[in-house]
Amino acid sequence: MIVLVNISRLVLGVTFVFSGYVKAIDPIGTQYKIQDYLVALGLSDVVPDFITLGMSVLLAAIEFTLGLLMLFAIRRHLVSKLMTVLMVIMTLITIWIAIANPVKDCGCFGDAIHLTNTQTLLKNIVLLGCAVIVARWPLLMYRFLSRSTQWIAINYTILYILLTSLYCLYHLPVFDFRPYHIGANIKKGMEIPPGAEQPEFHTTFLMEKNGVRKEFTLDNYPDSTWQFIDSKTEQIKEGYVPPIHDFSIELADGDDITDSILSRKGYTFLLISPHLSQADDSNFGGIDQLYEYAQDQKIPFYCLTASTEKEIQRWEDITGAEYPFCITDETTLKTIIRSNPGLLLIKDGTIIRKWSHNDIPTSDVLQGPLNKLPIGQLPTNKMGKTIAKVLLWFFLPLILLVFADRTWAWSKYVRRKIKANQESLRKEEEMIENKSNKILSTFKTKKT
């Protein structure tokens, strides 16, 4: 039972820590998923964006914190009960999405891992079982921290995960699991490899003859005596879907320039804004300076947006923008970068840099040709350095805390043992002394 409880505790802890972290580093992506649920419930117009963003940050913090507390067996009774309640709620939600299919992906693990609704339900059933086991026997979980130092881990975990979300909101997610990550070639991401599985469709035809209507398929299509009424095509099997799809760039007059941009040799700046009416205009001066630099260096510069002509005109009036605007799908733009506006630098169709509107390269960085500047080069080993930083800033302090706590607990145990041995020795000496005195007293009495 001890082994079963601690395996359940490990499964729950790791799952919740991972789920909470991937949500925390992409709070805007989690916000989009929450909005998808609200649309399915018909509440999208009721709940404002700042509420959904707050819910996104809070949900990530709750999952991450509960997972960490479960891993370290902190507040075992309370955390195990909270985990069980949360899993009951999540399982009920996944039963609903498995039946009604309001969203295609539950968003449990952000963009890191995609599960079907059925897979999500099975996953939550397993986690619910683990939560019930842990809640039934919470004291069988081995505890790494003594009760007197648990508050340090609790406060540190909450502070860390909230600061992580705020950092990624101000800049960009520290890990990018989307198909438009740095190093991805957009054109290659749109290709379907040879021999890939093709989608399958089923078409039925509604036909009429002598006032009688019947449905037919291609296999039993009737002769010309039947009159065609209607047809219906359904996809019965989904084929291979490339990582990047629905990506297109059109000019205001409708000309598609997607291929010309992605096939161009050299650099191209793409300013991304799903809706200019919601874009942050606090750094428009930096964007205009960057556009001037691009003109001097003969580097194409486009703003990709799903905004209306009126919204584009308003942005031009506010910021004095002179760069060309192109139309791209809103969902695609939201997927490309988690900033409005955000900036992409591509070279030969490959994304080599991404910036939040708070980090637009300034004039002191843009000194000389782009191919000779650090920002014009593809970063190397960025993932490894980022993982090392996460481990250094979060897990290392906790491991050191556990080591210090266990060392202190062991030293207390040793001191207590030594003290107990000394007390036992003192009592033995007293007992011997008392016996000696008693014998001596008896001897003196007899002698007298």
CSV table of C-alpha atoms in Angstrom, one decimal:
chain,number,residue,atom,x,y,z
A,1,MET,CA,0.0,0.0,0.0
A,2,ILE,CA,2.9,2.3,0.7
A,3,VAL,CA,4.3,1.7,-2.8
A,4,LEU,CA,0.9,2.2,-4.4
A,5,VAL,CA,0.2,5.5,-2.5
A,6,ASN,CA,3.7,6.9,-3.4
A,7,ILE,CA,3.4,5.9,-7.1
A,8,SER,CA,0.0,7.6,-7.2
A,9,ARG,CA,1.5,10.7,-5.5
A,10,LEU,CA,4.3,10.7,-8.1
A,11,VAL,CA,1.9,10.4,-11.0
A,12,LEU,CA,-0.3,13.2,-9.7
A,13,GLY,CA,2.6,15.5,-8.8
A,14,VAL,CA,4.5,15.2,-12.0
A,15,THR,CA,1.3,15.6,-14.1
A,16,PHE,CA,0.1,18.7,-12.3
A,17,VAL,CA,3.5,20.3,-12.2
A,18,PHE,CA,4.0,19.8,-15.9
A,19,SER,CA,0.4,20.9,-16.8
A,20,GLY,CA,0.6,24.0,-14.6
A,21,TYR,CA,4.0,25.0,-15.9
A,22,VAL,CA,3.1,24.8,-19.6
A,23,LYS,CA,0.0,26.9,-18.9
A,24,ALA,CA,2.0,29.4,-16.9
A,25,ILE,CA,4.6,30.0,-19.6
A,26,ASP,CA,1.8,30.6,-22.1
A,27,PRO,CA,-0.9,32.5,-20.2
A,28,ILE,CA,-2.3,34.0,-23.4
A,29,GLY,CA,-2.6,30.6,-25.0
A,30,THR,CA,-4.5,29.3,-21.9
A,31,GLN,CA,-6.7,32.4,-22.1
A,32,TYR,CA,-7.6,31.5,-25.7
A,33,LYS,CA,-8.6,28.0,-24.6
A,34,ILE,CA,-10.7,29.3,-21.8
A,35,GLN,CA,-12.4,31.6,-24.3
A,36,ASP,CA,-13.1,28.6,-26.5
A,37,TYR,CA,-15.0,27.0,-23.6
A,38,LEU,CA,-16.9,30.2,-23.0
A,39,VAL,CA,-17.9,30.3,-26.6
A,40,ALA,CA,-19.2,26.7,-26.4
A,41,LEU,CA,-21.2,27.8,-23.3
A,42,GLY,CA,-22.5,31.0,-24.9
A,43,LEU,CA,-20.7,33.2,-22.4
A,44,SER,CA,-18.0,34.7,-24.5
A,45,ASP,CA,-19.7,38.1,-24.6
A,46,VAL,CA,-20.3,38.1,-20.9
A,47,VAL,CA,-16.8,37.5,-19.5
A,48,PRO,CA,-14.3,40.3,-20.4
A,49,ASP,CA,-10.7,39.5,-21.5
A,50,PHE,CA,-9.0,40.6,-18.3
A,51,ILE,CA,-11.1,38.1,-16.4
A,52,THR,CA,-10.2,35.2,-18.7
A,53,LEU,CA,-6.5,36.2,-18.5
A,54,GLY,CA,-6.7,36.3,-14.7
A,55,MET,CA,-8.4,32.9,-14.8
A,56,SER,CA,-5.5,31.6,-17.0
A,57,VAL,CA,-2.8,32.7,-14.6
A,58,LEU,CA,-4.8,31.5,-11.5
A,59,LEU,CA,-5.5,28.1,-13.0
A,60,ALA,CA,-1.8,27.6,-13.9
A,61,ALA,CA,-0.7,28.6,-10.4
A,62,ILE,CA,-3.2,26.3,-8.7
A,63,GLU,CA,-2.2,23.3,-10.8
A,64,PHE,CA,1.5,23.9,-10.4
A,65,THR,CA,1.4,24.6,-6.7
A,66,LEU,CA,-0.8,21.5,-5.9
A,67,GLY,CA,1.5,19.3,-8.0
A,68,LEU,CA,4.6,20.5,-6.2
A,69,LEU,CA,3.0,20.2,-2.8
A,70,MET,CA,1.9,16.6,-3.7
A,71,LEU,CA,5.4,15.7,-4.9
A,72,PHE,CA,6.9,17.0,-1.6
A,73,ALA,CA,4.0,15.7,0.6
A,74,ILE,CA,3.4,19.1,2.0
A,75,ARG,CA,0.1,19.5,4.0
A,76,ARG,CA,-0.7,15.9,3.1
A,77,HIS,CA,-4.3,15.8,4.4
A,78,LEU,CA,-5.4,19.1,2.9
A,79,VAL,CA,-3.6,18.8,-0.5
A,80,SER,CA,-4.8,15.3,-1.1
A,81,LYS,CA,-8.4,16.4,-0.5
A,82,LEU,CA,-8.1,19.5,-2.7
A,83,MET,CA,-6.5,17.3,-5.4
A,84,THR,CA,-9.4,14.9,-5.3
A,85,VAL,CA,-12.0,17.7,-5.5
A,86,LEU,CA,-10.2,19.3,-8.5
A,87,MET,CA,-10.0,15.9,-10.3
A,88,VAL,CA,-13.7,15.3,-9.8
A,89,ILE,CA,-14.5,18.7,-11.4
A,90,MET,CA,-12.0,18.1,-14.3
A,91,THR,CA,-13.3,14.6,-14.9
A,92,LEU,CA,-16.9,15.9,-15.1
A,93,ILE,CA,-15.8,18.6,-17.6
A,94,THR,CA,-14.0,16.0,-19.7
A,95,ILE,CA,-17.1,13.8,-19.7
A,96,TRP,CA,-19.0,16.7,-21.2
A,97,ILE,CA,-16.4,17.5,-23.9
A,98,ALA,CA,-16.0,13.8,-24.8
A,99,ILE,CA,-19.8,13.6,-25.4
A,100,ALA,CA,-20.6,17.0,-26.7
A,101,ASN,CA,-17.2,17.7,-28.4
A,102,PRO,CA,-17.4,21.5,-27.9
A,103,VAL,CA,-13.6,21.8,-28.4
A,104,LYS,CA,-11.2,19.6,-30.3
A,105,ASP,CA,-8.4,19.8,-27.7
A,106,CYS,CA,-9.0,20.3,-24.0
A,107,GLY,CA,-5.8,22.3,-23.6
A,108,CYS,CA,-4.7,20.3,-20.5
A,109,PHE,CA,-1.0,20.5,-21.5
A,110,GLY,CA,-1.2,23.7,-23.6
A,111,ASP,CA,0.6,23.3,-26.9
A,112,ALA,CA,3.2,20.9,-25.5
A,113,ILE,CA,1.0,17.7,-25.8
A,114,HIS,CA,-2.3,17.5,-27.7
A,115,LEU,CA,-4.8,14.9,-26.6
A,116,THR,CA,-8.2,13.9,-28.1
A,117,ASN,CA,-11.2,14.4,-25.9
A,118,THR,CA,-11.4,10.6,-25.3
A,119,GLN,CA,-7.8,10.4,-24.4
A,120,THR,CA,-8.3,13.3,-22.0
A,121,LEU,CA,-11.2,11.5,-20.3
A,122,LEU,CA,-9.2,8.3,-19.9
A,123,LYS,CA,-6.2,10.4,-18.5
A,124,ASN,CA,-8.5,12.1,-15.9
A,125,ILE,CA,-10.0,8.8,-14.8
A,126,VAL,CA,-6.6,7.5,-14.1
A,127,LEU,CA,-5.6,10.7,-12.2
A,128,LEU,CA,-8.9,10.6,-10.3
A,129,GLY,CA,-8.1,7.0,-9.2
A,130,CYS,CA,-4.7,8.1,-8.0
A,131,ALA,CA,-6.2,11.1,-6.1
A,132,VAL,CA,-8.7,8.9,-4.3
A,133,ILE,CA,-5.9,6.5,-3.2
A,134,VAL,CA,-3.7,9.4,-2.0
A,135,ALA,CA,-6.7,11.0,-0.2
A,136,ARG,CA,-7.5,7.7,1.5
A,137,TRP,CA,-4.0,7.1,2.9
A,138,PRO,CA,-2.3,10.5,2.9
A,139,LEU,CA,0.1,9.7,5.8
A,140,LEU,CA,1.7,6.9,3.8
A,141,MET,CA,3.3,9.5,1.6
A,142,TYR,CA,6.9,9.9,2.5
A,143,ARG,CA,7.6,13.5,3.6
A,144,PHE,CA,10.7,15.4,2.4
A,145,LEU,CA,10.3,18.5,4.5
A,146,SER,CA,9.5,18.9,8.1
A,147,ARG,CA,6.4,20.8,9.0
A,148,SER,CA,8.3,23.8,10.4
A,149,THR,CA,10.0,24.5,6.9
A,150,GLN,CA,7.1,23.6,4.6
A,151,TRP,CA,5.9,27.3,4.5
A,152,ILE,CA,9.2,28.2,2.7
A,153,ALA,CA,8.5,25.8,-0.2
A,154,ILE,CA,4.8,26.9,-0.4
A,155,ASN,CA,5.5,30.6,-0.6
A,156,TYR,CA,8.5,30.1,-3.0
A,157,THR,CA,6.4,27.9,-5.3
A,158,ILE,CA,3.5,30.4,-5.5
A,159,LEU,CA,5.8,33.3,-6.0
A,160,TYR,CA,7.9,31.5,-8.7
A,161,ILE,CA,4.9,30.4,-10.8
A,162,LEU,CA,3.2,33.8,-10.6
A,163,LEU,CA,6.4,35.6,-11.6
A,164,THR,CA,6.9,33.1,-14.5
A,165,SER,CA,3.4,34.0,-15.9
A,166,LEU,CA,4.1,37.7,-15.6
A,167,TYR,CA,7.5,37.4,-17.2
A,168,CYS,CA,6.0,35.4,-20.2
A,169,LEU,CA,3.2,38.0,-20.5
A,170,TYR,CA,5.6,40.9,-20.7
A,171,HIS,CA,8.0,39.1,-23.0
A,172,LEU,CA,7.2,35.8,-24.8
A,173,PRO,CA,6.8,32.2,-23.6
A,174,VAL,CA,10.2,30.8,-22.5
A,175,PHE,CA,9.3,27.5,-24.3
A,176,ASP,CA,7.6,27.7,-27.6
A,177,PHE,CA,5.8,24.4,-28.5
A,178,ARG,CA,3.9,25.8,-31.5
A,179,PRO,CA,4.8,25.1,-35.1
A,180,TYR,CA,6.0,28.7,-35.6
A,181,HIS,CA,8.9,28.4,-33.1
A,182,ILE,CA,12.3,29.8,-33.8
A,183,GLY,CA,14.1,27.6,-36.3
A,184,ALA,CA,10.9,26.5,-38.1
A,185,ASN,CA,10.7,26.8,-41.8
A,186,ILE,CA,7.2,28.0,-42.6
A,187,LYS,CA,7.1,26.7,-46.1
A,188,LYS,CA,8.4,23.2,-45.1
A,189,GLY,CA,5.8,23.1,-42.3
A,190,MET,CA,3.1,23.5,-44.8
A,191,GLU,CA,4.2,20.5,-47.0
A,192,ILE,CA,2.5,17.2,-47.0
A,193,PRO,CA,5.1,14.4,-47.2
A,194,PRO,CA,4.7,11.7,-50.0
A,195,GLY,CA,2.7,8.7,-48.9
A,196,ALA,CA,1.0,10.6,-46.1
A,197,GLU,CA,-2.4,9.4,-45.0
A,198,GLN,CA,-5.2,11.0,-47.0
A,199,PRO,CA,-8.6,12.1,-45.6
A,200,GLU,CA,-11.6,10.0,-46.6
A,201,PHE,CA,-15.0,11.4,-47.4
A,202,HIS,CA,-18.5,9.9,-47.8
A,203,THR,CA,-20.9,11.5,-50.2
A,204,THR,CA,-24.6,10.9,-50.4
A,205,PHE,CA,-27.0,12.1,-53.0
A,206,LEU,CA,-30.7,12.9,-52.4
A,207,MET,CA,-32.7,11.9,-55.6
A,208,GLU,CA,-36.3,12.0,-56.5
A,209,LYS,CA,-38.4,9.9,-58.9
A,210,ASN,CA,-42.2,9.8,-59.2
A,211,GLY,CA,-42.5,11.8,-56.0
A,212,VAL,CA,-40.3,9.3,-54.0
A,213,ARG,CA,-37.0,10.6,-52.5
A,214,LYS,CA,-34.1,8.3,-51.7
A,215,GLU,CA,-30.5,8.6,-50.8
A,216,PHE,CA,-27.8,7.1,-52.9
A,217,THR,CA,-24.0,6.9,-52.8
A,218,LEU,CA,-21.4,6.9,-55.6
A,219,ASP,CA,-21.5,3.1,-55.6
A,220,ASN,CA,-25.2,2.8,-56.3
A,221,TYR,CA,-25.8,6.1,-58.2
A,222,PRO,CA,-29.1,5.7,-60.1
A,223,ASP,CA,-29.9,6.3,-63.8
A,224,SER,CA,-31.0,9.5,-65.4
A,225,THR,CA,-34.7,8.9,-64.6
A,226,TRP,CA,-33.9,10.1,-61.1
A,227,GLN,CA,-33.9,13.9,-60.5
A,228,PHE,CA,-31.0,15.3,-58.4
A,229,ILE,CA,-32.2,17.2,-55.3
A,230,ASP,CA,-29.3,17.6,-53.0
A,231,SER,CA,-25.9,16.1,-51.9
A,232,LYS,CA,-24.0,15.9,-48.6
A,233,THR,CA,-20.4,15.1,-48.0
A,234,GLU,CA,-19.0,14.1,-44.6
A,235,GLN,CA,-15.4,13.5,-43.7
A,236,ILE,CA,-15.2,10.0,-42.2
A,237,LYS,CA,-11.4,9.8,-41.7
A,238,GLU,CA,-8.9,12.6,-41.0
A,239,GLY,CA,-5.7,12.4,-43.0
A,240,TYR,CA,-2.3,13.9,-42.4
A,241,VAL,CA,-2.6,17.5,-41.3
A,242,PRO,CA,0.7,19.5,-41.7
A,243,PRO,CA,1.9,21.4,-38.6
A,244,ILE,CA,1.4,24.7,-40.4
A,245,HIS,CA,-1.9,25.2,-42.3
A,246,ASP,CA,-4.2,28.0,-43.2
A,247,PHE,CA,-1.2,30.4,-43.5
A,248,SER,CA,-1.6,32.9,-46.2
A,249,ILE,CA,-0.6,36.6,-46.8
A,250,GLU,CA,-2.8,38.8,-49.0
A,251,LEU,CA,-2.5,42.4,-50.0
A,252,ALA,CA,-5.5,44.7,-49.6
A,253,ASP,CA,-6.4,44.2,-53.2
A,254,GLY,CA,-6.6,40.4,-52.7
A,255,ASP,CA,-3.3,39.4,-54.3
A,256,ASP,CA,-1.7,36.4,-52.5
A,257,ILE,CA,2.0,37.1,-51.8
A,258,THR,CA,2.6,34.1,-49.4
A,259,ASP,CA,4.9,32.2,-51.7
A,260,SER,CA,6.9,35.3,-52.7
A,261,ILE,CA,7.6,36.1,-49.1
A,262,LEU,CA,8.4,32.6,-47.9
A,263,SER,CA,10.6,31.8,-51.0
A,264,ARG,CA,12.5,35.1,-50.8
A,265,LYS,CA,16.2,34.8,-50.1
A,266,GLY,CA,17.3,37.0,-47.3
A,267,TYR,CA,15.6,38.7,-44.4
A,268,THR,CA,11.9,39.8,-43.9
A,269,PHE,CA,10.3,41.6,-41.0
A,270,LEU,CA,6.7,40.6,-40.2
A,271,LEU,CA,4.8,42.7,-37.6
A,272,ILE,CA,2.0,40.5,-36.3
A,273,SER,CA,-1.3,41.9,-34.9
A,274,PRO,CA,-4.5,39.9,-35.0
A,275,HIS,CA,-6.5,43.0,-34.2
A,276,LEU,CA,-5.0,46.5,-34.3
A,277,SER,CA,-7.8,47.9,-32.3
A,278,GLN,CA,-6.6,45.7,-29.4
A,279,ALA,CA,-2.9,46.2,-30.0
A,280,ASP,CA,-0.6,47.9,-27.5
A,281,ASP,CA,0.6,51.1,-29.1
A,282,SER,CA,3.0,52.1,-26.3
A,283,ASN,CA,6.1,51.3,-28.4
A,284,PHE,CA,4.9,52.5,-31.8
A,285,GLY,CA,8.0,54.7,-32.0
A,286,GLY,CA,10.3,51.7,-31.8
A,287,ILE,CA,8.3,50.0,-34.5
A,288,ASP,CA,8.6,53.0,-36.8
A,289,GLN,CA,12.3,53.2,-36.2
A,290,LEU,CA,12.7,49.6,-37.1
A,291,TYR,CA,10.7,50.1,-40.3
A,292,GLU,CA,13.1,53.0,-41.2
A,293,TYR,CA,16.1,50.7,-40.6
A,294,ALA,CA,14.5,48.0,-42.8
A,295,GLN,CA,14.0,50.5,-45.6
A,296,ASP,CA,17.7,51.6,-45.3
A,297,GLN,CA,18.8,48.0,-45.4
A,298,LYS,CA,16.4,47.1,-48.2
A,299,ILE,CA,14.7,44.5,-46.0
A,300,PRO,CA,10.9,44.0,-46.7
A,301,PHE,CA,8.7,44.9,-43.8
A,302,TYR,CA,5.0,43.9,-43.6
A,303,CYS,CA,2.3,44.1,-41.0
A,304,LEU,CA,0.1,41.0,-40.9
A,305,THR,CA,-3.4,41.5,-39.4
A,306,ALA,CA,-7.0,40.4,-39.5
A,307,SER,CA,-8.2,43.9,-38.9
A,308,THR,CA,-10.8,45.8,-40.9
A,309,GLU,CA,-9.8,48.7,-43.1
A,310,LYS,CA,-11.2,51.1,-40.5
A,311,GLU,CA,-9.0,49.6,-37.8
A,312,ILE,CA,-5.9,49.8,-40.0
A,313,GLN,CA,-6.7,53.5,-40.8
A,314,ARG,CA,-7.0,54.2,-37.1
A,315,TRP,CA,-3.7,52.6,-36.3
A,316,GLU,CA,-2.0,54.6,-39.1
A,317,ASP,CA,-3.5,57.8,-37.7
A,318,ILE,CA,-2.3,57.0,-34.1
A,319,THR,CA,1.2,55.7,-34.9
A,320,GLY,CA,2.0,57.3,-38.2
A,321,ALA,CA,2.7,53.9,-39.6
A,322,GLU,CA,3.9,53.9,-43.3
A,323,TYR,CA,4.6,50.1,-43.7
A,324,PRO,CA,2.3,48.0,-45.8
A,325,PHE,CA,-0.6,46.0,-44.3
A,326,CYS,CA,-1.5,42.5,-45.3
A,327,ILE,CA,-4.4,40.2,-44.4
A,328,THR,CA,-3.9,36.9,-42.6
A,329,ASP,CA,-6.2,34.6,-40.7
A,330,GLU,CA,-6.8,35.7,-37.1
A,331,THR,CA,-6.3,32.3,-35.5
A,332,THR,CA,-3.1,31.8,-37.4
A,333,LEU,CA,-1.8,35.2,-36.2
A,334,LYS,CA,-2.7,34.3,-32.6
A,335,THR,CA,-0.8,31.0,-33.0
A,336,ILE,CA,2.3,32.6,-34.5
A,337,ILE,CA,3.2,34.9,-31.5
A,338,ARG,CA,1.7,35.6,-28.1
A,339,SER,CA,2.0,39.4,-28.3
A,340,ASN,CA,-0.1,42.0,-29.9
A,341,PRO,CA,1.7,43.4,-31.7
A,342,GLY,CA,4.7,41.0,-32.0
A,343,LEU,CA,7.6,40.9,-34.4
A,344,LEU,CA,9.0,38.1,-36.5
A,345,LEU,CA,12.3,38.0,-38.4
A,346,ILE,CA,12.5,35.4,-41.1
A,347,LYS,CA,15.4,34.4,-43.3
A,348,ASP,CA,14.8,32.2,-46.4
A,349,GLY,CA,11.4,31.4,-45.0
A,350,THR,CA,12.8,30.3,-41.6
A,351,ILE,CA,11.9,32.0,-38.4
A,352,ILE,CA,15.1,33.1,-36.7
A,353,ARG,CA,13.9,35.7,-34.1
A,354,LYS,CA,10.6,36.6,-32.3
A,355,TRP,CA,10.0,39.6,-30.1
A,356,SER,CA,7.2,40.9,-27.9
A,357,HIS,CA,6.2,44.5,-28.5
A,358,ASN,CA,8.1,45.3,-25.3
A,359,ASP,CA,11.4,43.9,-26.7
A,360,ILE,CA,11.4,45.5,-30.2
A,361,PRO,CA,15.1,45.9,-31.3
A,362,THR,CA,16.2,49.5,-30.7
A,363,SER,CA,18.5,51.8,-32.7
A,364,ASP,CA,21.5,51.1,-30.5
A,365,VAL,CA,21.2,47.4,-31.5
A,366,LEU,CA,20.5,48.0,-35.1
A,367,GLN,CA,24.0,49.2,-36.0
A,368,GLY,CA,25.0,47.9,-39.4
A,369,PRO,CA,23.8,45.2,-41.8
A,370,LEU,CA,21.5,42.6,-40.2
A,371,ASN,CA,23.6,39.7,-41.3
A,372,LYS,CA,26.5,41.0,-39.2
A,373,LEU,CA,24.4,41.6,-36.1
A,374,PRO,CA,23.7,39.0,-33.3
A,375,ILE,CA,19.9,39.4,-33.8
A,376,GLY,CA,20.3,38.4,-37.5
A,377,GLN,CA,21.6,35.0,-36.5
A,378,LEU,CA,19.7,31.9,-35.5
A,379,PRO,CA,20.2,31.3,-31.7
A,380,THR,CA,22.1,28.2,-30.8
A,381,ASN,CA,21.2,25.7,-28.0
A,382,LYS,CA,18.5,28.0,-26.7
A,383,MET,CA,16.4,25.1,-25.4
A,384,GLY,CA,19.2,23.6,-23.4
A,385,LYS,CA,20.1,26.9,-21.7
A,386,THR,CA,16.4,27.6,-20.9
A,387,ILE,CA,15.9,24.2,-19.3
A,388,ALA,CA,19.1,24.7,-17.3
A,389,LYS,CA,17.8,28.1,-16.1
A,390,VAL,CA,14.5,26.6,-15.0
A,391,LEU,CA,16.2,23.8,-13.1
A,392,LEU,CA,18.6,26.3,-11.6
A,393,TRP,CA,16.1,28.9,-10.5
A,394,PHE,CA,13.3,26.6,-9.2
A,395,PHE,CA,14.3,23.0,-8.5
A,396,LEU,CA,17.8,23.6,-7.2
A,397,PRO,CA,16.7,25.9,-4.3
A,398,LEU,CA,14.0,23.3,-3.4
A,399,ILE,CA,16.5,20.5,-3.5
A,400,LEU,CA,18.9,22.5,-1.3
A,401,LEU,CA,16.0,23.3,1.1
A,402,VAL,CA,15.2,19.5,1.3
A,403,PHE,CA,18.9,18.8,1.9
A,404,ALA,CA,19.2,21.4,4.6
A,405,ASP,CA,16.0,20.3,6.2
A,406,ARG,CA,16.9,16.6,6.2
A,407,THR,CA,20.4,17.5,7.6
A,408,TRP,CA,18.8,19.6,10.4
A,409,ALA,CA,16.3,16.8,11.1
A,410,TRP,CA,19.1,14.3,11.3
A,411,SER,CA,21.2,16.5,13.5
A,412,LYS,CA,18.2,16.9,15.8
A,413,TYR,CA,17.7,13.2,15.9
A,414,VAL,CA,21.4,12.7,16.7
A,415,ARG,CA,21.3,15.3,19.4
A,416,ARG,CA,18.2,13.8,20.8
A,417,LYS,CA,19.7,10.4,20.8
A,418,ILE,CA,22.9,11.6,22.5
A,419,LYS,CA,20.8,13.5,25.1
A,420,ALA,CA,18.7,10.4,25.7
A,421,ASN,CA,21.9,8.3,26.1
A,422,GLN,CA,23.3,10.8,28.5
A,423,GLU,CA,20.1,10.8,30.5
A,424,SER,CA,20.0,7.1,30.5
A,425,LEU,CA,23.7,7.0,31.6
A,426,ARG,CA,23.0,9.5,34.4
A,427,LYS,CA,20.1,7.5,35.7
A,428,GLU,CA,22.2,4.4,35.7
A,429,GLU,CA,24.9,6.2,37.6
A,430,GLU,CA,22.3,7.5,40.1
A,431,MET,CA,20.9,4.0,40.5
A,432,ILE,CA,24.4,2.6,41.1
A,433,GLU,CA,25.2,5.3,43.5
A,434,ASN,CA,22.0,4.8,45.4
A,435,LYS,CA,22.6,1.0,45.6
A,436,SER,CA,26.2,1.7,46.8
A,437,ASN,CA,25.0,4.1,49.4
A,438,LYS,CA,22.3,1.6,50.5
A,439,ILE,CA,24.9,-1.2,50.8
A,440,LEU,CA,27.3,1.0,52.7
A,441,SER,CA,24.5,2.1,55.0
A,442,THR,CA,23.5,-1.5,55.7
A,443,PHE,CA,27.1,-2.4,56.3
A,444,LYS,CA,27.6,0.4,58.8
A,445,THR,CA,24.4,-0.6,60.6
A,446,LYS,CA,25.5,-4.2,61.0
A,447,LYS,CA,29.0,-3.1,62.2
A,448,THR,CA,27.4,-0.9,64.8
